[in-house]
C-alpha cells in the first residue's frame, strides 16, 4: 500500500512569499504529525492532528505557521511571509492512533519530506 | 522536562560486528514509549523498533534489539552483524502518554558509519 506522500518534494522561494506544503497520510491513519528538521539536526515537533482537530499546536514557531486537515486525510502546512530561518526539511508522519490500554502507540510512518529553501 | 539525549554524534563499526547506540531519556510520565528511527542519506525516516515503558522484556526486531534499563532511563539500540547499508543517522525518540501531546520528542541523532 501507499505510504505517506508529501508534495512538493522541493520548494525554493523568495523571502516574504507564502508557501503551502501538502501531506497525504496512509489511508486509515487517524493521527497526523508535522515536524521540521534543520540541516544536521534532529526533528522538531510542530503540530499534530487527531482526525481533523489539532489538540497540540505548541510546536508552531510563530503565527506565520498554520496547518489544516480535512477529515482524516490530507493536511496542509502553510507558512506565511517566509523567512530564511524557515529553510528546512518539513516532514509529515501518520499513525493509526495515539493510545491503547497498553499505552503502546503505533509507530509513526514518515513521508520523504519537503525540502524548503528560502532565498 | 521531557528530553532525549544521544551522546554519540558519530560512531564507526566494522562490518559484521555489533554496535550499541546510546540513548537516555528524561520524563516524569510513568507511561511512555521509546522508538528508534533510521534516516539514510536519502532522508526518509524508517521506523526500527519500539519499547513501551511497561514492557517487561526488551524489544527485538531482526538484527535490532533495544537494551531497556528503566531505572537508568536508558534505551540503547543494539545492531548485530552490521551491514554496509546500516550506515545512516539513527534517532531515538520518546512519546509520553500521560498528557495531551501526541508528538515524538527526538534526540539529536547518532551518525553510524559501517566500514568494510
PDB file of C-alpha atoms in Angstrom:
ATOM      1  CA  UNK A   1       0.000   0.000   0.000  1.00  0.00           C
ATOM      2  CA  UNK A   2       0.993   3.624  -0.406  1.00  0.00           C
ATOM      3  CA  UNK A   3       2.996   5.312   2.285  1.00  0.00           C
ATOM      4  CA  UNK A   4       2.842   8.908   3.442  1.00  0.00           C
ATOM      5  CA  UNK A   5       3.088  11.189   0.464  1.00  0.00           C
ATOM      6  CA  UNK A   6       4.352  14.765   0.624  1.00  0.00           C
ATOM      7  CA  UNK A   7       4.413  17.430  -2.032  1.00  0.00           C
ATOM      8  CA  UNK A   8       6.272  19.222  -3.343  1.00  0.00           C
ATOM      9  CA  UNK A   9       9.486  17.312  -2.685  1.00  0.00           C
ATOM     10  CA  UNK A  10      11.474  20.508  -3.097  1.00  0.00           C
ATOM     11  CA  UNK A  11      10.427  24.139  -2.887  1.00  0.00           C
ATOM     12  CA  UNK A  12      12.577  27.184  -3.482  1.00  0.00           C
ATOM     13  CA  UNK A  13      11.001  30.551  -2.879  1.00  0.00           C
ATOM     14  CA  UNK A  14      11.867  34.132  -2.131  1.00  0.00           C
ATOM     15  CA  UNK A  15      11.783  35.591   1.332  1.00  0.00           C
ATOM     16  CA  UNK A  16       8.388  37.053   2.118  1.00  0.00           C
ATOM     17  CA  UNK A  17       6.378  34.674  -0.048  1.00  0.00           C
ATOM     18  CA  UNK A  18       3.798  32.270   1.317  1.00  0.00           C
ATOM     19  CA  UNK A  19       4.244  28.526   0.857  1.00  0.00           C
ATOM     20  CA  UNK A  20       1.885  25.610   1.245  1.00  0.00           C
ATOM     21  CA  UNK A  21       3.099  22.101   1.930  1.00  0.00           C
ATOM     22  CA  UNK A  22       0.881  19.090   1.472  1.00  0.00           C
ATOM     23  CA  UNK A  23       0.737  15.731   3.212  1.00  0.00           C
ATOM     24  CA  UNK A  24      -1.309  12.679   2.249  1.00  0.00           C
ATOM     25  CA  UNK A  25      -1.247  10.216   5.167  1.00  0.00           C
ATOM     26  CA  UNK A  26      -1.552   6.471   4.959  1.00  0.00           C
ATOM     27  CA  UNK A  27      -5.185   5.566   4.417  1.00  0.00           C
ATOM     28  CA  UNK A  28      -6.930   4.865   7.715  1.00  0.00           C
ATOM     29  CA  UNK A  29      -4.376   6.640   9.868  1.00  0.00           C
ATOM     30  CA  UNK A  30      -6.214   8.963  12.216  1.00  0.00           C
ATOM     31  CA  UNK A  31      -3.189  10.738  13.630  1.00  0.00           C
ATOM     32  CA  UNK A  32      -1.034  13.063  11.536  1.00  0.00           C
ATOM     33  CA  UNK A  33       2.082  14.955  12.571  1.00  0.00           C
ATOM     34  CA  UNK A  34       4.257  17.708  11.179  1.00  0.00           C
ATOM     35  CA  UNK A  35       7.929  18.038  12.070  1.00  0.00           C
ATOM     36  CA  UNK A  36      10.730  20.307  10.945  1.00  0.00           C
ATOM     37  CA  UNK A  37      14.333  19.182  10.516  1.00  0.00           C
ATOM     38  CA  UNK A  38      17.028  21.773  10.071  1.00  0.00           C
ATOM     39  CA  UNK A  39      20.279  20.729   8.443  1.00  0.00           C
ATOM     40  CA  UNK A  40      22.221  18.341  10.655  1.00  0.00           C
ATOM     41  CA  UNK A  41      19.637  18.470  13.420  1.00  0.00           C
ATOM     42  CA  UNK A  42      17.033  16.187  14.914  1.00  0.00           C
ATOM     43  CA  UNK A  43      13.332  16.562  14.317  1.00  0.00           C
ATOM     44  CA  UNK A  44      11.406  19.414  15.872  1.00  0.00           C
ATOM     45  CA  UNK A  45       7.699  18.865  16.514  1.00  0.00           C
ATOM     46  CA  UNK A  46       5.312  21.402  15.002  1.00  0.00           C
ATOM     47  CA  UNK A  47       1.721  20.169  15.291  1.00  0.00           C
ATOM     48  CA  UNK A  48      -0.357  17.041  15.339  1.00  0.00           C
ATOM     49  CA  UNK A  49      -3.911  16.188  14.322  1.00  0.00           C
ATOM     50  CA  UNK A  50      -6.219  13.567  15.707  1.00  0.00           C
ATOM     51  CA  UNK A  51      -8.804  13.359  12.982  1.00  0.00           C
ATOM     52  CA  UNK A  52      -9.261  16.942  11.850  1.00  0.00           C
ATOM     53  CA  UNK A  53      -8.720  18.538  15.232  1.00  0.00           C
ATOM     54  CA  UNK A  54      -5.353  19.737  16.446  1.00  0.00           C
ATOM     55  CA  UNK A  55      -5.096  19.204  20.219  1.00  0.00           C
ATOM     56  CA  UNK A  56      -1.476  20.258  20.288  1.00  0.00           C
ATOM     57  CA  UNK A  57      -0.230  23.289  18.396  1.00  0.00           C
ATOM     58  CA  UNK A  58       2.519  24.054  20.874  1.00  0.00           C
ATOM     59  CA  UNK A  59       5.325  23.446  18.439  1.00  0.00           C
ATOM     60  CA  UNK A  60       4.345  26.015  15.842  1.00  0.00           C
ATOM     61  CA  UNK A  61       7.240  28.513  15.884  1.00  0.00           C
ATOM     62  CA  UNK A  62       5.192  31.624  15.187  1.00  0.00           C
ATOM     63  CA  UNK A  63       1.820  32.857  13.992  1.00  0.00           C
ATOM     64  CA  UNK A  64       3.168  32.718  10.453  1.00  0.00           C
ATOM     65  CA  UNK A  65       2.731  28.939  10.651  1.00  0.00           C
ATOM     66  CA  UNK A  66      -0.669  27.293  10.386  1.00  0.00           C
ATOM     67  CA  UNK A  67      -1.989  23.881   9.471  1.00  0.00           C
ATOM     68  CA  UNK A  68      -5.273  22.335   8.478  1.00  0.00           C
ATOM     69  CA  UNK A  69      -6.538  18.847   7.954  1.00  0.00           C
ATOM     70  CA  UNK A  70      -9.588  17.723   6.050  1.00  0.00           C
ATOM     71  CA  UNK A  71     -11.256  14.880   7.910  1.00  0.00           C
ATOM     72  CA  UNK A  72      -8.781  12.065   8.305  1.00  0.00           C
ATOM     73  CA  UNK A  73      -6.988  12.714   5.064  1.00  0.00           C
ATOM     74  CA  UNK A  74      -4.919  15.467   3.542  1.00  0.00           C
ATOM     75  CA  UNK A  75      -3.181  18.081   5.643  1.00  0.00           C
ATOM     76  CA  UNK A  76      -1.587  21.331   4.557  1.00  0.00           C
ATOM     77  CA  UNK A  77       1.063  23.288   6.413  1.00  0.00           C
ATOM     78  CA  UNK A  78       1.156  26.950   5.436  1.00  0.00           C
ATOM     79  CA  UNK A  79       3.998  29.315   6.136  1.00  0.00           C
ATOM     80  CA  UNK A  80       3.239  32.972   5.518  1.00  0.00           C
ATOM     81  CA  UNK A  81       5.805  35.677   4.817  1.00  0.00           C
ATOM     82  CA  UNK A  82       8.636  33.149   4.772  1.00  0.00           C
ATOM     83  CA  UNK A  83      11.948  33.966   6.395  1.00  0.00           C
ATOM     84  CA  UNK A  84      15.361  32.467   5.731  1.00  0.00           C
ATOM     85  CA  UNK A  85      15.287  30.641   9.067  1.00  0.00           C
ATOM     86  CA  UNK A  86      12.272  28.703   7.769  1.00  0.00           C
ATOM     87  CA  UNK A  87      14.616  26.805   5.439  1.00  0.00           C
ATOM     88  CA  UNK A  88      14.459  23.154   6.482  1.00  0.00           C
ATOM     89  CA  UNK A  89      13.011  19.796   5.583  1.00  0.00           C
ATOM     90  CA  UNK A  90       9.379  19.560   6.665  1.00  0.00           C
ATOM     91  CA  UNK A  91       8.389  16.006   7.471  1.00  0.00           C
ATOM     92  CA  UNK A  92       4.904  14.636   7.819  1.00  0.00           C
ATOM     93  CA  UNK A  93       4.061  11.402   9.613  1.00  0.00           C
ATOM     94  CA  UNK A  94       0.906   9.446  10.277  1.00  0.00           C
ATOM     95  CA  UNK A  95      -0.094   6.666  12.626  1.00  0.00           C
ATOM     96  CA  UNK A  96      -3.118   4.540  13.399  1.00  0.00           C
ATOM     97  CA  UNK A  97      -3.953   6.036  16.787  1.00  0.00           C
ATOM     98  CA  UNK A  98      -2.467   7.720  19.766  1.00  0.00           C
ATOM     99  CA  UNK A  99      -3.085   5.363  22.659  1.00  0.00           C
ATOM    100  CA  UNK A 100      -4.271   1.929  23.579  1.00  0.00           C
ATOM    101  CA  UNK A 101      -4.842   0.412  27.018  1.00  0.00           C
ATOM    102  CA  UNK A 102      -1.301  -0.834  26.962  1.00  0.00           C
ATOM    103  CA  UNK A 103      -0.052   2.658  26.413  1.00  0.00           C
ATOM    104  CA  UNK A 104       1.565   1.490  23.226  1.00  0.00           C
ATOM    105  CA  UNK A 105       1.432   3.720  20.266  1.00  0.00           C
ATOM    106  CA  UNK A 106       1.578   2.619  16.716  1.00  0.00           C
ATOM    107  CA  UNK A 107       4.807   3.825  15.115  1.00  0.00           C
ATOM    108  CA  UNK A 108       4.689   6.995  13.118  1.00  0.00           C
ATOM    109  CA  UNK A 109       5.336   6.437   9.447  1.00  0.00           C
ATOM    110  CA  UNK A 110       7.108   9.301   7.746  1.00  0.00           C
ATOM    111  CA  UNK A 111       6.938  10.776   4.296  1.00  0.00           C
ATOM    112  CA  UNK A 112      10.040  11.741   2.374  1.00  0.00           C
ATOM    113  CA  UNK A 113       9.639  15.381   3.362  1.00  0.00           C
ATOM    114  CA  UNK A 114       9.563  18.698   1.575  1.00  0.00           C
ATOM    115  CA  UNK A 115      12.901  20.461   1.336  1.00  0.00           C
ATOM    116  CA  UNK A 116      12.137  24.155   1.665  1.00  0.00           C
ATOM    117  CA  UNK A 117      14.742  26.730   0.715  1.00  0.00           C
ATOM    118  CA  UNK A 118      14.134  30.423   1.290  1.00  0.00           C
ATOM    119  CA  UNK A 119      16.341  32.716  -0.748  1.00  0.00           C
TER     120      UNK A 119
ATOM    121  CA  UNK B   1      11.390  18.352  31.356  1.00  0.00           C
ATOM    122  CA  UNK B   2      10.992  15.722  28.678  1.00  0.00           C
ATOM    123  CA  UNK B   3      14.219  15.144  26.866  1.00  0.00           C
ATOM    124  CA  UNK B   4      16.123  12.593  24.810  1.00  0.00           C
ATOM    125  CA  UNK B   5      19.912  12.571  24.930  1.00  0.00           C
ATOM    126  CA  UNK B   6      22.130  10.840  22.408  1.00  0.00           C
ATOM    127  CA  UNK B   7      25.713  11.423  23.454  1.00  0.00           C
ATOM    128  CA  UNK B   8      27.435   9.912  20.428  1.00  0.00           C
ATOM    129  CA  UNK B   9      27.442  12.305  17.457  1.00  0.00           C
ATOM    130  CA  UNK B  10      29.241   9.713  15.355  1.00  0.00           C
ATOM    131  CA  UNK B  11      30.119   6.041  15.589  1.00  0.00           C
ATOM    132  CA  UNK B  12      32.204   3.696  13.468  1.00  0.00           C
ATOM    133  CA  UNK B  13      31.783  -0.066  13.355  1.00  0.00           C
ATOM    134  CA  UNK B  14      33.399  -2.789  11.321  1.00  0.00           C
ATOM    135  CA  UNK B  15      31.120  -4.703   9.015  1.00  0.00           C
ATOM    136  CA  UNK B  16      29.667  -7.847  10.660  1.00  0.00           C
ATOM    137  CA  UNK B  17      30.345  -6.570  14.169  1.00  0.00           C
ATOM    138  CA  UNK B  18      27.732  -5.450  16.682  1.00  0.00           C
ATOM    139  CA  UNK B  19      27.310  -1.835  17.731  1.00  0.00           C
ATOM    140  CA  UNK B  20      25.416  -0.113  20.539  1.00  0.00           C
ATOM    141  CA  UNK B  21      23.934   3.347  20.090  1.00  0.00           C
ATOM    142  CA  UNK B  22      23.235   5.120  23.352  1.00  0.00           C
ATOM    143  CA  UNK B  23      20.016   6.856  24.319  1.00  0.00           C
ATOM    144  CA  UNK B  24      18.940   8.250  27.668  1.00  0.00           C
ATOM    145  CA  UNK B  25      15.664   9.929  28.368  1.00  0.00           C
ATOM    146  CA  UNK B  26      14.044  12.116  30.953  1.00  0.00           C
ATOM    147  CA  UNK B  27      10.356  12.122  31.755  1.00  0.00           C
ATOM    148  CA  UNK B  28       8.098  12.337  34.770  1.00  0.00           C
ATOM    149  CA  UNK B  29       5.312  10.462  32.999  1.00  0.00           C
ATOM    150  CA  UNK B  30       5.077   6.803  34.112  1.00  0.00           C
ATOM    151  CA  UNK B  31       3.584   5.810  30.759  1.00  0.00           C
ATOM    152  CA  UNK B  32       5.677   6.371  27.672  1.00  0.00           C
ATOM    153  CA  UNK B  33       7.052   4.725  24.578  1.00  0.00           C
ATOM    154  CA  UNK B  34      10.529   4.727  23.135  1.00  0.00           C
ATOM    155  CA  UNK B  35      11.259   4.495  19.415  1.00  0.00           C
ATOM    156  CA  UNK B  36      14.297   4.219  17.219  1.00  0.00           C
ATOM    157  CA  UNK B  37      14.335   5.543  13.675  1.00  0.00           C
ATOM    158  CA  UNK B  38      16.929   5.257  10.929  1.00  0.00           C
ATOM    159  CA  UNK B  39      17.496   8.101   8.481  1.00  0.00           C
ATOM    160  CA  UNK B  40      19.701   7.222   5.497  1.00  0.00           C
ATOM    161  CA  UNK B  41      21.321   9.937   3.422  1.00  0.00           C
ATOM    162  CA  UNK B  42      18.256   9.900   1.182  1.00  0.00           C
ATOM    163  CA  UNK B  43      16.340  11.481   4.048  1.00  0.00           C
ATOM    164  CA  UNK B  44      13.428   9.170   4.778  1.00  0.00           C
ATOM    165  CA  UNK B  45      12.720   8.220   8.385  1.00  0.00           C
ATOM    166  CA  UNK B  46      12.439   4.466   8.840  1.00  0.00           C
ATOM    167  CA  UNK B  47      10.893   3.015  11.987  1.00  0.00           C
ATOM    168  CA  UNK B  48      13.088   0.309  13.513  1.00  0.00           C
ATOM    169  CA  UNK B  49      11.876  -0.725  16.958  1.00  0.00           C
ATOM    170  CA  UNK B  50       9.575   0.231  19.825  1.00  0.00           C
ATOM    171  CA  UNK B  51       9.675  -0.281  23.617  1.00  0.00           C
ATOM    172  CA  UNK B  52       6.789   0.551  25.925  1.00  0.00           C
ATOM    173  CA  UNK B  53       7.506   1.664  29.460  1.00  0.00           C
ATOM    174  CA  UNK B  54       5.503  -1.229  30.893  1.00  0.00           C
ATOM    175  CA  UNK B  55       7.015  -3.870  28.661  1.00  0.00           C
ATOM    176  CA  UNK B  56       8.768  -6.498  30.739  1.00  0.00           C
ATOM    177  CA  UNK B  57      11.028  -7.767  28.015  1.00  0.00           C
ATOM    178  CA  UNK B  58      13.451  -5.950  25.771  1.00  0.00           C
ATOM    179  CA  UNK B  59      12.137  -5.430  22.263  1.00  0.00           C
ATOM    180  CA  UNK B  60      13.771  -7.213  19.343  1.00  0.00           C
ATOM    181  CA  UNK B  61      13.241  -6.853  15.614  1.00  0.00           C
ATOM    182  CA  UNK B  62      15.551  -8.927  13.472  1.00  0.00           C
ATOM    183  CA  UNK B  63      19.086  -7.571  13.901  1.00  0.00           C
ATOM    184  CA  UNK B  64      17.832  -4.749  16.113  1.00  0.00           C
ATOM    185  CA  UNK B  65      17.343  -5.049  19.832  1.00  0.00           C
ATOM    186  CA  UNK B  66      16.636  -2.457  22.452  1.00  0.00           C
ATOM    187  CA  UNK B  67      18.512  -2.633  25.752  1.00  0.00           C
ATOM    188  CA  UNK B  68      15.888  -1.064  28.013  1.00  0.00           C
ATOM    189  CA  UNK B  69      17.051  -0.168  31.523  1.00  0.00           C
ATOM    190  CA  UNK B  70      14.138   1.632  33.083  1.00  0.00           C
ATOM    191  CA  UNK B  71      15.793   2.559  36.368  1.00  0.00           C
ATOM    192  CA  UNK B  72      18.650   4.173  34.489  1.00  0.00           C
ATOM    193  CA  UNK B  73      16.278   5.681  31.929  1.00  0.00           C
ATOM    194  CA  UNK B  74      18.249   4.314  29.047  1.00  0.00           C
ATOM    195  CA  UNK B  75      17.095   2.690  25.821  1.00  0.00           C
ATOM    196  CA  UNK B  76      20.164   1.764  23.841  1.00  0.00           C
ATOM    197  CA  UNK B  77      19.851   0.311  20.355  1.00  0.00           C
ATOM    198  CA  UNK B  78      21.965  -2.720  19.559  1.00  0.00           C
ATOM    199  CA  UNK B  79      22.566  -3.608  15.934  1.00  0.00           C
ATOM    200  CA  UNK B  80      24.057  -7.047  15.457  1.00  0.00           C
ATOM    201  CA  UNK B  81      26.076  -8.170  12.439  1.00  0.00           C
ATOM    202  CA  UNK B  82      26.398  -4.674  10.972  1.00  0.00           C
ATOM    203  CA  UNK B  83      25.967  -4.269   7.243  1.00  0.00           C
ATOM    204  CA  UNK B  84      27.167  -1.508   4.946  1.00  0.00           C
ATOM    205  CA  UNK B  85      23.554  -0.497   4.440  1.00  0.00           C
ATOM    206  CA  UNK B  86      23.271   0.286   8.139  1.00  0.00           C
ATOM    207  CA  UNK B  87      25.298   3.450   7.598  1.00  0.00           C
ATOM    208  CA  UNK B  88      22.848   6.240   8.437  1.00  0.00           C
ATOM    209  CA  UNK B  89      21.696   8.642  11.122  1.00  0.00           C
ATOM    210  CA  UNK B  90      19.881   6.972  13.999  1.00  0.00           C
ATOM    211  CA  UNK B  91      17.387   8.850  16.122  1.00  0.00           C
ATOM    212  CA  UNK B  92      15.988   7.861  19.486  1.00  0.00           C
ATOM    213  CA  UNK B  93      12.545   9.274  20.244  1.00  0.00           C
ATOM    214  CA  UNK B  94      10.019   9.237  23.064  1.00  0.00           C
ATOM    215  CA  UNK B  95       6.292   9.723  23.313  1.00  0.00           C
ATOM    216  CA  UNK B  96       4.615  10.441  26.646  1.00  0.00           C
ATOM    217  CA  UNK B  97       1.112   9.105  27.120  1.00  0.00           C
ATOM    218  CA  UNK B  98       0.066  10.994  30.216  1.00  0.00           C
ATOM    219  CA  UNK B  99      -0.698  14.327  28.666  1.00  0.00           C
ATOM    220  CA  UNK B 100      -2.391  15.624  25.583  1.00  0.00           C
ATOM    221  CA  UNK B 101       0.726  15.684  23.491  1.00  0.00           C
ATOM    222  CA  UNK B 102       0.952  13.188  20.696  1.00  0.00           C
ATOM    223  CA  UNK B 103       4.319  14.147  19.377  1.00  0.00           C
ATOM    224  CA  UNK B 104       7.610  12.326  19.390  1.00  0.00           C
ATOM    225  CA  UNK B 105      10.491  14.013  21.156  1.00  0.00           C
ATOM    226  CA  UNK B 106      13.675  13.299  19.247  1.00  0.00           C
ATOM    227  CA  UNK B 107      17.310  13.207  20.216  1.00  0.00           C
ATOM    228  CA  UNK B 108      19.924  14.878  18.045  1.00  0.00           C
ATOM    229  CA  UNK B 109      20.919  11.601  16.466  1.00  0.00           C
ATOM    230  CA  UNK B 110      23.996   9.431  16.024  1.00  0.00           C
ATOM    231  CA  UNK B 111      25.680   9.055  12.671  1.00  0.00           C
ATOM    232  CA  UNK B 112      26.721   5.438  12.202  1.00  0.00           C
ATOM    233  CA  UNK B 113      29.337   4.555   9.633  1.00  0.00           C
ATOM    234  CA  UNK B 114      29.932   0.895   8.820  1.00  0.00           C
ATOM    235  CA  UNK B 115      33.400   0.152   7.498  1.00  0.00           C
ATOM    236  CA  UNK B 116      34.018  -2.722   5.051  1.00  0.00           C
TER     237      UNK B 116
END
